[in-house]
Tab-separated table of C-alpha atoms in Angstrom:
chain	number	residue	atom	x	y	z
D	1	UNK	CA	-7.801	2.976	-0.387
D	2	UNK	CA	-7.337	3.829	-4.027
D	3	UNK	CA	-9.372	6.624	-5.327
D	4	UNK	CA	-11.670	4.407	-7.491
D	5	UNK	CA	-12.415	2.148	-4.773
D	6	UNK	CA	-12.982	4.572	-2.246
D	7	UNK	CA	-15.247	6.463	-4.524
D	8	UNK	CA	-17.099	3.203	-5.402
D	9	UNK	CA	-17.359	2.419	-1.496
D	10	UNK	CA	-18.746	5.610	-1.247
D	11	UNK	CA	-21.069	5.433	-3.874
D	12	UNK	CA	-22.456	2.417	-2.517
D	13	UNK	CA	-23.010	4.017	0.731
D	14	UNK	CA	-25.048	6.831	-0.863
D	15	UNK	CA	-27.462	4.194	-2.236
D	16	UNK	CA	-28.258	3.338	1.258
D	17	UNK	CA	-29.472	6.482	2.267
D	18	UNK	CA	-32.625	5.705	0.902
D	19	UNK	CA	-34.837	4.139	-1.736
D	20	UNK	CA	-33.171	4.456	-5.129
D	21	UNK	CA	-34.886	3.376	-8.268
D	22	UNK	CA	-32.937	4.186	-11.548
D	23	UNK	CA	-35.217	5.131	-14.298
D	24	UNK	CA	-35.598	1.928	-17.111
D	25	UNK	CA	-33.617	-0.149	-14.711
D	26	UNK	CA	-35.029	-3.845	-14.295
D	27	UNK	CA	-35.536	-4.961	-10.846
D	28	UNK	CA	-33.819	-7.759	-9.566
D	29	UNK	CA	-35.246	-7.902	-6.309
D	30	UNK	CA	-37.144	-6.280	-3.507
D	31	UNK	CA	-36.472	-5.904	0.173
D	32	UNK	CA	-39.749	-4.955	2.367
D	33	UNK	CA	-40.849	-3.458	-0.762
D	34	UNK	CA	-37.660	-1.562	-1.660
D	35	UNK	CA	-36.101	-2.283	-5.246
D	36	UNK	CA	-32.856	-3.714	-6.131
D	37	UNK	CA	-32.432	-2.659	-9.598
D	38	UNK	CA	-30.107	-3.932	-12.427
D	39	UNK	CA	-28.407	-0.541	-12.356
D	40	UNK	CA	-27.804	-0.418	-8.533
D	41	UNK	CA	-26.723	-4.017	-8.347
D	42	UNK	CA	-24.058	-3.105	-11.250
D	43	UNK	CA	-22.650	-0.193	-8.996
D	44	UNK	CA	-22.081	-2.356	-6.309
D	45	UNK	CA	-20.558	-5.069	-8.340
D	46	UNK	CA	-17.689	-2.521	-9.159
D	47	UNK	CA	-17.298	-2.302	-5.322
D	48	UNK	CA	-17.070	-6.067	-5.120
D	49	UNK	CA	-15.145	-6.889	-8.415
D	50	UNK	CA	-11.835	-7.330	-6.391
D	51	UNK	CA	-13.317	-9.677	-3.893
D	52	UNK	CA	-15.026	-12.249	-6.530
D	53	UNK	CA	-11.758	-13.579	-8.459
D	54	UNK	CA	-13.100	-17.107	-8.158
D	55	UNK	CA	-16.643	-16.343	-9.078
D	56	UNK	CA	-17.746	-17.018	-12.616
D	57	UNK	CA	-18.558	-14.262	-14.333
D	58	UNK	CA	-22.162	-15.239	-15.210
D	59	UNK	CA	-22.695	-15.366	-11.189
D	60	UNK	CA	-21.061	-12.047	-10.210
D	61	UNK	CA	-24.469	-9.796	-10.556
D	62	UNK	CA	-26.311	-12.758	-8.809
D	63	UNK	CA	-23.634	-12.324	-5.628
D	64	UNK	CA	-23.930	-8.297	-5.920
D	65	UNK	CA	-27.615	-8.674	-5.770
D	66	UNK	CA	-27.555	-11.095	-2.467
D	67	UNK	CA	-24.932	-8.383	-1.122
D	68	UNK	CA	-27.311	-5.555	-1.728
D	69	UNK	CA	-30.140	-7.784	-0.222
D	70	UNK	CA	-28.039	-7.240	3.196
D	71	UNK	CA	-27.495	-3.550	2.582
D	72	UNK	CA	-30.904	-3.327	2.021
D	73	UNK	CA	-32.012	-4.877	5.278
D	74	UNK	CA	-29.357	-2.996	7.408
D	75	UNK	CA	-30.009	0.397	5.735
D	76	UNK	CA	-33.546	-0.313	6.526
D	77	UNK	CA	-32.931	-0.927	10.007
D	78	UNK	CA	-30.799	2.002	10.342
D	79	UNK	CA	-33.372	4.419	8.921
D	80	UNK	CA	-35.962	2.851	11.311
D	81	UNK	CA	-33.436	3.607	14.185
D	82	UNK	CA	-33.320	7.221	13.095
D	83	UNK	CA	-29.198	6.719	12.745
D	84	UNK	CA	-29.784	8.786	9.107
D	85	UNK	CA	-31.148	11.700	11.270
D	86	UNK	CA	-28.095	12.163	13.281
D	87	UNK	CA	-25.651	14.961	12.574
D	88	UNK	CA	-22.853	12.400	12.034
D	89	UNK	CA	-24.569	10.718	9.451
D	90	UNK	CA	-25.258	13.889	7.777
D	91	UNK	CA	-21.609	15.293	7.492
D	92	UNK	CA	-20.652	11.715	6.221
D	93	UNK	CA	-23.361	11.708	3.358
D	94	UNK	CA	-22.201	15.318	2.345
D	95	UNK	CA	-18.396	14.103	2.276
D	96	UNK	CA	-19.437	11.221	0.150
D	97	UNK	CA	-21.443	13.249	-2.441
D	98	UNK	CA	-18.750	15.481	-2.827
D	99	UNK	CA	-16.108	12.850	-2.898
D	100	UNK	CA	-17.924	11.168	-5.438
D	101	UNK	CA	-18.451	13.908	-7.640
D	102	UNK	CA	-14.495	14.671	-7.432
D	103	UNK	CA	-13.862	11.280	-8.822
D	104	UNK	CA	-16.514	11.633	-11.458
D	105	UNK	CA	-15.240	14.864	-12.453
D	106	UNK	CA	-11.821	13.549	-12.676
D	107	UNK	CA	-13.008	10.394	-14.977
D	108	UNK	CA	-14.340	12.830	-17.233
D	109	UNK	CA	-11.420	14.884	-17.472
D	110	UNK	CA	-8.893	11.904	-17.698
D	111	UNK	CA	-11.134	10.098	-20.716
D	112	UNK	CA	-10.786	13.677	-22.661
D	113	UNK	CA	-7.313	13.781	-22.277
D	114	UNK	CA	-6.534	10.211	-23.241
D	115	UNK	CA	-8.154	9.722	-26.732
D	116	UNK	CA	-6.035	7.261	-29.216
D	117	UNK	CA	-4.610	10.171	-31.052
D	118	UNK	CA	-3.499	12.191	-27.834
D	119	UNK	CA	-1.847	8.759	-26.316
D	120	UNK	CA	-0.065	8.432	-29.352
D	121	UNK	CA	1.070	11.834	-29.507
D	122	UNK	CA	2.149	11.658	-25.913
D	123	UNK	CA	4.101	8.544	-27.007
D	124	UNK	CA	5.981	9.992	-29.981
D	125	UNK	CA	7.092	12.714	-27.640
D	126	UNK	CA	8.414	10.360	-24.901
D	127	UNK	CA	10.194	8.261	-27.645
D	128	UNK	CA	11.863	11.545	-29.043
D	129	UNK	CA	13.143	12.083	-25.524
D	130	UNK	CA	14.950	8.627	-24.997
D	131	UNK	CA	18.663	8.876	-25.152
D	132	UNK	CA	20.093	6.160	-27.384
D	133	UNK	CA	21.128	2.985	-25.364
D	134	UNK	CA	23.966	0.695	-27.301
D	135	UNK	CA	22.939	-3.026	-26.865
D	136	UNK	CA	24.841	-5.957	-28.407
D	137	UNK	CA	23.787	-9.659	-28.227
D	138	UNK	CA	26.247	-12.366	-27.648
D	139	UNK	CA	26.508	-16.256	-27.021
D	140	UNK	CA	28.979	-17.291	-24.619
D	141	UNK	CA	30.361	-20.415	-23.352
D	142	UNK	CA	31.213	-20.483	-19.284
D	143	UNK	CA	33.706	-23.013	-17.793
D	144	UNK	CA	35.439	-23.380	-14.418
D	145	UNK	CA	39.231	-23.417	-15.515
D	146	UNK	CA	41.165	-21.557	-18.035
D	147	UNK	CA	42.758	-24.759	-19.236
D	148	UNK	CA	39.336	-25.679	-20.265
D	149	UNK	CA	38.577	-22.159	-21.969
D	150	UNK	CA	41.609	-22.203	-24.118
D	151	UNK	CA	40.761	-25.619	-25.484
D	152	UNK	CA	37.373	-24.692	-26.383
D	153	UNK	CA	38.484	-21.436	-27.344
D	154	UNK	CA	41.042	-23.228	-29.823
D	155	UNK	CA	37.468	-25.441	-31.120
D	156	UNK	CA	35.538	-22.358	-32.070
D	157	UNK	CA	38.116	-20.257	-33.440
D	158	UNK	CA	39.161	-23.504	-35.409
D	159	UNK	CA	35.686	-23.411	-37.215
D	160	UNK	CA	33.441	-25.417	-35.342
D	161	UNK	CA	30.125	-23.836	-34.569
D	162	UNK	CA	30.067	-21.841	-31.349
D	163	UNK	CA	26.475	-22.688	-30.417
D	164	UNK	CA	26.681	-26.384	-30.618
D	165	UNK	CA	29.990	-26.277	-28.799
D	166	UNK	CA	28.300	-24.177	-26.172
D	167	UNK	CA	25.191	-26.605	-25.728
D	168	UNK	CA	28.031	-29.135	-25.166
D	169	UNK	CA	30.012	-27.753	-22.507
D	170	UNK	CA	29.109	-24.183	-21.192
D	171	UNK	CA	28.212	-24.266	-17.310
D	172	UNK	CA	25.723	-21.573	-17.127
D	173	UNK	CA	22.239	-22.912	-16.524
D	174	UNK	CA	20.673	-19.751	-18.068
D	175	UNK	CA	22.150	-20.031	-21.332
D	176	UNK	CA	24.012	-23.129	-21.990
D	177	UNK	CA	21.197	-25.301	-23.244
D	178	UNK	CA	20.250	-22.327	-25.613
D	179	UNK	CA	23.493	-22.274	-27.430
D	180	UNK	CA	24.777	-19.778	-25.074
D	181	UNK	CA	22.391	-17.039	-26.127
D	182	UNK	CA	22.598	-14.341	-24.259
D	183	UNK	CA	19.888	-12.035	-26.125
D	184	UNK	CA	20.749	-8.308	-26.179
D	185	UNK	CA	21.964	-6.417	-23.163
D	186	UNK	CA	23.490	-3.063	-22.443
D	187	UNK	CA	26.823	-2.674	-20.700
D	188	UNK	CA	25.490	-2.271	-17.343
D	189	UNK	CA	23.795	-5.327	-17.137
D	190	UNK	CA	27.080	-7.502	-17.310
D	191	UNK	CA	29.769	-7.991	-14.730
D	192	UNK	CA	32.850	-5.232	-16.035
D	193	UNK	CA	35.187	-7.762	-17.132
D	194	UNK	CA	32.499	-9.722	-19.539
D	195	UNK	CA	30.878	-6.399	-20.719
D	196	UNK	CA	34.545	-4.511	-21.787
D	197	UNK	CA	35.529	-7.903	-23.500
D	198	UNK	CA	31.720	-8.130	-25.284
D	199	UNK	CA	31.543	-4.336	-26.409
D	200	UNK	CA	34.812	-4.610	-27.916
D	201	UNK	CA	33.917	-6.876	-30.158
D	202	UNK	CA	32.599	-6.705	-33.622
D	203	UNK	CA	29.952	-8.661	-35.049
D	204	UNK	CA	31.182	-12.548	-35.667
D	205	UNK	CA	34.142	-11.686	-33.540
D	206	UNK	CA	35.016	-14.394	-30.700
D	207	UNK	CA	36.933	-13.120	-27.669
D	208	UNK	CA	40.026	-14.662	-25.896
D	209	UNK	CA	38.742	-16.322	-22.651
D	210	UNK	CA	37.857	-13.731	-20.018
D	211	UNK	CA	38.022	-14.078	-16.192
D	212	UNK	CA	35.016	-13.024	-13.961
D	213	UNK	CA	33.528	-13.948	-10.958
D	214	UNK	CA	31.744	-16.814	-12.267
D	215	UNK	CA	34.670	-18.352	-13.749
D	216	UNK	CA	36.081	-18.401	-17.585
D	217	UNK	CA	34.118	-17.043	-20.504
D	218	UNK	CA	34.510	-17.426	-24.338
D	219	UNK	CA	32.195	-14.999	-26.056
D	220	UNK	CA	30.682	-14.348	-29.602
D	221	UNK	CA	29.280	-11.240	-30.931
D	222	UNK	CA	26.259	-11.486	-32.545
D	223	UNK	CA	24.931	-8.128	-33.499
D	224	UNK	CA	24.996	-4.571	-31.890
D	225	UNK	CA	22.295	-1.745	-32.115
D	226	UNK	CA	20.476	0.679	-30.310
D	227	UNK	CA	18.340	-0.194	-27.605
D	228	UNK	CA	14.625	-0.087	-29.685
D	229	UNK	CA	11.585	1.968	-28.038
D	230	UNK	CA	9.032	-0.213	-26.556
D	231	UNK	CA	6.139	-0.834	-28.842
D	232	UNK	CA	3.443	1.396	-28.352
D	233	UNK	CA	0.887	-1.451	-27.714
D	234	UNK	CA	2.895	-2.539	-24.659
D	235	UNK	CA	2.896	1.064	-23.206
D	236	UNK	CA	-0.356	2.425	-23.748
D	237	UNK	CA	-2.386	2.004	-20.889
D	238	UNK	CA	0.669	3.289	-18.740
D	239	UNK	CA	0.812	6.227	-21.002
D	240	UNK	CA	-2.891	6.690	-21.087
D	241	UNK	CA	-2.979	6.650	-17.341
D	242	UNK	CA	-0.114	9.264	-16.929
D	243	UNK	CA	-1.979	11.690	-19.420
D	244	UNK	CA	-5.305	11.290	-17.315
D	245	UNK	CA	-3.499	11.885	-14.043
D	246	UNK	CA	-1.697	15.195	-15.629
D	247	UNK	CA	-5.034	16.274	-16.802
D	248	UNK	CA	-6.465	15.649	-13.369
D	249	UNK	CA	-3.880	17.322	-11.887
D	250	UNK	CA	-3.956	20.229	-14.019
D	251	UNK	CA	-7.475	20.660	-13.662
D	252	UNK	CA	-7.148	20.569	-9.771
D	253	UNK	CA	-4.569	23.324	-9.772
D	254	UNK	CA	-6.524	25.588	-12.250
D	255	UNK	CA	-9.535	25.042	-9.854
D	256	UNK	CA	-7.313	25.817	-7.164
D	257	UNK	CA	-5.882	29.464	-8.612
D	258	UNK	CA	-9.628	30.296	-9.590
D	259	UNK	CA	-10.976	29.576	-6.010
D	260	UNK	CA	-10.924	31.968	-2.839
D	261	UNK	CA	-9.573	29.692	-0.372
D	262	UNK	CA	-9.705	30.709	3.417
D	263	UNK	CA	-8.131	28.664	6.211
D	264	UNK	CA	-8.582	30.765	9.704
D	265	UNK	CA	-5.801	30.119	11.907
D	266	UNK	CA	-3.065	28.904	9.402
D	267	UNK	CA	-0.681	31.600	7.622
D	268	UNK	CA	-0.840	31.914	4.071
D	269	UNK	CA	1.757	30.695	1.902
């Protein structure tokens, strides 16, 4: 179970241990006199959210309250049966408390590390490390035989519009109806014969017929460039997550180094 979901489930588990009323929180229901507050329902909703994809947003809090009614009823019955006084329960409560505290600490540390300026700086650092990757933009016409390819090659070399001829004649189901446009691609994205021919061209040039495992190609090079870095907006969330995880790992390593940890029966490594 992911850390966030586990911690959320444990938080809900802690709430069932006894009456909890958050200060200044609206009471949404009572169960045998025990309040279910809006704050408590929102905690439960965090735990339930992945199970409610088809529930309208304005109904989700109501679902959480219904769920908490059942939780309270079960918890009250468990306390009546003195389950909360068992050593096993005490042990699990202690674990749950520590687990939630760890999750909250990590959330705070991650939040401190992921301000807009920090994420943008991290983005710039990663972009600076990117090795240049050459890409070309090309159109092609794909036919089955060399004879067809030679006839079409003569047409486009004679001045006919390449995109128009591609739309009329290309057998490529992906690019044919789009004038043969393949967009930008790197050399490793195409079969070797096609890639070698395409990357040998200059912008505006048309290749002689080229044979590959798919048939015969006539290629026109449109443009050449180095692959641009991904836009900051497109990768911000991933970079933010990476920064948060790095900060959390560094914190944990720092805490380990500062702590005295004894594990009887195991050799120190």
